[in-house]
Each structure stands twice: as structure tokens, then as C-alpha cells.
Coordinates of C-alpha atoms in Angstrom, one line a residue:
X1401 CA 0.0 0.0 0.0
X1402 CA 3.1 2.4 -0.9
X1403 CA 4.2 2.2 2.6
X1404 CA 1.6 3.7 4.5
X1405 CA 1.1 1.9 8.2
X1406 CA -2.8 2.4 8.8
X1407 CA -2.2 2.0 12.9
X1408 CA -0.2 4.9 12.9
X1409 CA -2.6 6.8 10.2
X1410 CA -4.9 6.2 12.7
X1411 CA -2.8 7.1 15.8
X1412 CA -1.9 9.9 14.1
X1413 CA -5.0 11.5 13.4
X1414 CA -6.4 10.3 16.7
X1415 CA -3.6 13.0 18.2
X1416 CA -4.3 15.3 15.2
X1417 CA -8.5 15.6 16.8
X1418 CA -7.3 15.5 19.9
X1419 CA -4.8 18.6 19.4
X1420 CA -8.1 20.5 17.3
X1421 CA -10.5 20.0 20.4
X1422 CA -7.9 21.5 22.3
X1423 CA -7.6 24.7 19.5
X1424 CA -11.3 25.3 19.5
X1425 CA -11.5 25.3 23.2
X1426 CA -8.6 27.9 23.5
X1427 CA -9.5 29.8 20.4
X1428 CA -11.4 32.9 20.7
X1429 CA -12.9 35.2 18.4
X1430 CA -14.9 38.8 18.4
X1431 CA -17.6 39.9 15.9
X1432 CA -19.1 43.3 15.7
X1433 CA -21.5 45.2 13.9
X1434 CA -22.9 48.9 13.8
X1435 CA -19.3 50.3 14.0
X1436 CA -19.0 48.3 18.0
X1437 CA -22.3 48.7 18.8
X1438 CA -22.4 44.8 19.2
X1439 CA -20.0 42.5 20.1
X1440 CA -20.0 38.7 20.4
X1441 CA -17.3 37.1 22.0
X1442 CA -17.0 33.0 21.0
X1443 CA -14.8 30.6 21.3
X1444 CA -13.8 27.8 19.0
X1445 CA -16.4 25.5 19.1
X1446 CA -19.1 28.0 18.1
X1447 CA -20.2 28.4 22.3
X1448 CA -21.0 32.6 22.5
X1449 CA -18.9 33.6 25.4
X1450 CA -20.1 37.1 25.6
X1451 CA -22.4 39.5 24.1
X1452 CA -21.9 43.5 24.8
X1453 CA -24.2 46.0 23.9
X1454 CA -23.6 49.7 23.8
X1455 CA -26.4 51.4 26.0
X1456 CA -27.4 54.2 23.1
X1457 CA -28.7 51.3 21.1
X1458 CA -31.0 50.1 23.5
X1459 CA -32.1 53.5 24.5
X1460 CA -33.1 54.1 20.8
X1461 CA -35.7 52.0 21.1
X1462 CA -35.6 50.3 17.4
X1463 CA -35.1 46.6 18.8
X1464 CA -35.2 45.6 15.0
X1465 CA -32.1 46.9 14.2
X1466 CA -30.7 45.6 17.6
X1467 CA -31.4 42.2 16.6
X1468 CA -30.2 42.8 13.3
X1469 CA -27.1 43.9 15.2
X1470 CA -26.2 41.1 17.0
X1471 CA -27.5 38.5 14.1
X1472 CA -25.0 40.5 12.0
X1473 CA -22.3 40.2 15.4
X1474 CA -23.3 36.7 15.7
X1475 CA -22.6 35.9 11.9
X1476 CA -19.2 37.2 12.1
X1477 CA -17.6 35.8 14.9
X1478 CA -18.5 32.4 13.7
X1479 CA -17.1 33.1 10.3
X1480 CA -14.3 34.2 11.8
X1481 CA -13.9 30.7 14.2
X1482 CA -14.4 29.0 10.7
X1483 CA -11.7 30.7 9.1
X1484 CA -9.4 30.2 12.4
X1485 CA -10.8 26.2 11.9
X1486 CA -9.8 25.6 8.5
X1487 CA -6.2 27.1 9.0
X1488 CA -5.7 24.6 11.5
X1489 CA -7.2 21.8 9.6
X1490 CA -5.0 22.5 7.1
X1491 CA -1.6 22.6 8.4
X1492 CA -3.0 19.2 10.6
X1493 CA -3.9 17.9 7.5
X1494 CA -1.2 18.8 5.8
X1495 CA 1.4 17.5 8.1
X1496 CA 0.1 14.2 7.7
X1497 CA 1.6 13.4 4.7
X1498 CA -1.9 12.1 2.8
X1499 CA -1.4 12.5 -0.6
X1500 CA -3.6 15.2 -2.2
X1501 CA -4.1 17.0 1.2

């Protein structure tokens, strides 16, 4: 099988997942919207840590745009932990030594 040892594929990517839950749990992102009106704090498994919400937006009174605030907030710190994600898993994957990867 052009030399590859499936234990230690497996062993290998048994520490590779291991080393990624341990990223996403110490990876932490921000997203914001309306200029820092919203911000969501999250960490790498997609868990919101934090929401902050400047007091003029609430005192407006227009709780349709505050929801589309922190939708919008929400939105981008999980693209951001996606982006943060797939860096990872790429230099993981990549490091393996898998043909095509």
C-alpha cells in the first residue's frame, strides 16, 4: 500500500483531533457590527462567550435593528472561528503526509 502503516494513520489522526478540540476550546474570536455597537465574543467551538451591547442602542428604542445587530455580530464571529478552523485543519492535515491534502 506504498508504505503507509494504517495504525499509525490512525494514531496519528487520533492526536491530530485531539490537538483541534484542544484549539477550538482555546480559540477565541470577536464579531461586531454597527461600527462596535455589538460584540459577540465565542470561542472555537461555536459556544458565544459574551455579548456587549452599547447602551445608546438600546435606549433608541428600534429593537429591530438591535437584533439585526447582534445577528449580523453573531454571523461574524462564527465566520471568523471558521476561518481560524480551517487554517488549523490544514496545516493538521497537511502535516500528515496524505497524498492530495
Amino acid at each position: 500500500m506504498g508504505g503507509f502503516n494504517l495504525q499509525d494513520l490512525v494514531s496519528q489522526a487520533k492526536r491530530q483531533y485531539e490537538t483541534l478540540q484542544k484549539k477550538m476550546e482555546e480559540t477565541v474570536v470577536e464579531g461586531s457590527s454597527g461600527g462596535g455597537t455589538v460584540t459577540v465574543k465565542m470561542d472555537g467551538r461555536k459556544q458565544v462567550l459574551a455579548i456587549k451591547i452599547d447602551p445608546d442602542a438600546v435606549k433608541s428604542g428600534d429593537i429591530e435593528m438591535l437584533q439585526d445587530l447582534i445577528t449580523a455580530a453573531v454571523n461574524g464571529a462564527v465566520h471568523k472561528v471558521d476561518e481560524a478552523m480551517q487554517s488549523t485543519m490544514g496545516g493538521m492535515l497537511g502535516g500528515m503526509g496524505l497524498p492530495g491534502l
